[in-house]
PDB file of C-alpha atoms in Angstrom:
ATOM      1  CA  UNK A   1     126.113 100.073 106.050  1.00 70.00           C
ATOM      2  CA  UNK A   2     124.503  98.056 108.802  1.00 74.00           C
ATOM      3  CA  UNK A   3     125.793  94.948 110.532  1.00 75.00           C
ATOM      4  CA  UNK A   4     124.918  92.567 113.351  1.00 76.00           C
ATOM      5  CA  UNK A   5     121.482  91.712 114.633  1.00 77.00           C
ATOM      6  CA  UNK A   6     120.925  88.917 112.121  1.00 84.00           C
ATOM      7  CA  UNK A   7     121.976  90.898 109.019  1.00 85.00           C
ATOM      8  CA  UNK A   8     123.461  88.745 106.233  1.00 87.00           C
ATOM      9  CA  UNK A   9     127.253  88.845 106.113  1.00 87.00           C
ATOM     10  CA  UNK A  10     128.730  90.270 102.912  1.00 86.00           C
ATOM     11  CA  UNK A  11     125.326  91.021 101.398  1.00 85.00           C
ATOM     12  CA  UNK A  12     125.029  93.920  98.951  1.00 87.00           C
ATOM     13  CA  UNK A  13     121.479  95.228  98.634  1.00 89.00           C
ATOM     14  CA  UNK A  14     120.618  96.805  95.303  1.00 91.00           C
ATOM     15  CA  UNK A  15     122.888  98.617  92.909  1.00 93.00           C
ATOM     16  CA  UNK A  16     123.998 102.223  92.413  1.00 93.00           C
ATOM     17  CA  UNK A  17     124.864 104.176  89.287  1.00 93.00           C
ATOM     18  CA  UNK A  18     128.454 104.364  88.043  1.00 92.00           C
ATOM     19  CA  UNK A  19     129.268 107.379  90.264  1.00 93.00           C
ATOM     20  CA  UNK A  20     127.527 105.856  93.317  1.00 89.00           C
ATOM     21  CA  UNK A  21     125.394 108.973  93.638  1.00 92.00           C
ATOM     22  CA  UNK A  22     121.956 107.397  93.214  1.00 92.00           C
ATOM     23  CA  UNK A  23     120.361 103.962  93.570  1.00 92.00           C
ATOM     24  CA  UNK A  24     119.520 102.100  90.372  1.00 93.00           C
ATOM     25  CA  UNK A  25     117.985  98.958  91.896  1.00 93.00           C
ATOM     26  CA  UNK A  26     116.166  98.355  95.184  1.00 92.00           C
ATOM     27  CA  UNK A  27     116.338 101.856  96.750  1.00 93.00           C
ATOM     28  CA  UNK A  28     115.669 101.999 100.505  1.00 92.00           C
ATOM     29  CA  UNK A  29     113.908 105.024 102.028  1.00 93.00           C
ATOM     30  CA  UNK A  30     115.110 106.177 105.484  1.00 93.00           C
ATOM     31  CA  UNK A  31     111.726 105.160 106.939  1.00 95.00           C
ATOM     32  CA  UNK A  32     112.298 101.633 105.609  1.00 94.00           C
ATOM     33  CA  UNK A  33     115.720 101.581 107.266  1.00 92.00           C
ATOM     34  CA  UNK A  34     114.155 102.583 110.590  1.00 93.00           C
ATOM     35  CA  UNK A  35     111.457  99.907 110.176  1.00 94.00           C
ATOM     36  CA  UNK A  36     114.223  97.377 109.479  1.00 92.00           C
ATOM     37  CA  UNK A  37     116.067  98.371 112.661  1.00 90.00           C
ATOM     38  CA  UNK A  38     112.848  98.006 114.693  1.00 92.00           C
ATOM     39  CA  UNK A  39     112.297  94.596 113.075  1.00 91.00           C
ATOM     40  CA  UNK A  40     115.840  93.563 114.052  1.00 89.00           C
ATOM     41  CA  UNK A  41     115.055  94.440 117.682  1.00 90.00           C
ATOM     42  CA  UNK A  42     111.874  92.372 117.516  1.00 91.00           C
ATOM     43  CA  UNK A  43     109.563  95.402 117.529  1.00 92.00           C
ATOM     44  CA  UNK A  44     106.734  95.447 115.003  1.00 93.00           C
ATOM     45  CA  UNK A  45     107.353  98.638 112.983  1.00 91.00           C
ATOM     46  CA  UNK A  46     103.620  98.952 112.250  1.00 89.00           C
ATOM     47  CA  UNK A  47     102.840  98.983 115.981  1.00 92.00           C
ATOM     48  CA  UNK A  48     100.691 101.803 117.309  1.00 93.00           C
ATOM     49  CA  UNK A  49     101.848 103.941 120.217  1.00 92.00           C
ATOM     50  CA  UNK A  50     100.737 107.234 121.770  1.00 94.00           C
ATOM     51  CA  UNK A  51     102.583 110.544 121.543  1.00 89.00           C
ATOM     52  CA  UNK A  52     102.825 113.166 124.288  1.00 93.00           C
ATOM     53  CA  UNK A  53      99.311 114.406 123.422  1.00 95.00           C
ATOM     54  CA  UNK A  54      97.877 110.888 123.798  1.00 93.00           C
ATOM     55  CA  UNK A  55      97.286 110.658 120.039  1.00 95.00           C
ATOM     56  CA  UNK A  56      97.741 107.226 118.431  1.00 95.00           C
ATOM     57  CA  UNK A  57     100.589 106.983 115.911  1.00 92.00           C
ATOM     58  CA  UNK A  58     102.363 104.220 114.031  1.00 91.00           C
ATOM     59  CA  UNK A  59     106.015 103.858 114.949  1.00 90.00           C
ATOM     60  CA  UNK A  60     106.966 103.945 111.255  1.00 93.00           C
ATOM     61  CA  UNK A  61     104.801 104.083 108.168  1.00 92.00           C
ATOM     62  CA  UNK A  62     107.033 101.730 106.168  1.00 93.00           C
ATOM     63  CA  UNK A  63     107.800  98.055 105.732  1.00 93.00           C
ATOM     64  CA  UNK A  64     111.031  96.470 106.966  1.00 92.00           C
ATOM     65  CA  UNK A  65     113.509  95.325 104.329  1.00 92.00           C
ATOM     66  CA  UNK A  66     113.584  91.688 105.425  1.00 91.00           C
ATOM     67  CA  UNK A  67     115.886  90.692 102.532  1.00 90.00           C
ATOM     68  CA  UNK A  68     118.761  91.989 104.677  1.00 89.00           C
ATOM     69  CA  UNK A  69     118.282  89.304 107.330  1.00 90.00           C
ATOM     70  CA  UNK A  70     119.913  85.894 107.191  1.00 85.00           C
TER      71      UNK A  70
END
């Protein structure tokens, strides 16, 4: 569950099976959740940055789930 930061109030994303143990519709990978959080902060999740070895890396290799935003 996430809230605030422009997230739609009372929105249910996707659907789970009858025991709520697995997604049936619109599953969200943890990387997508992180990309969505970055998006909420106004940071482009596909932005490149440098690690401690000065190697370029993407922040997250996933797309934000923009359906969650109002």
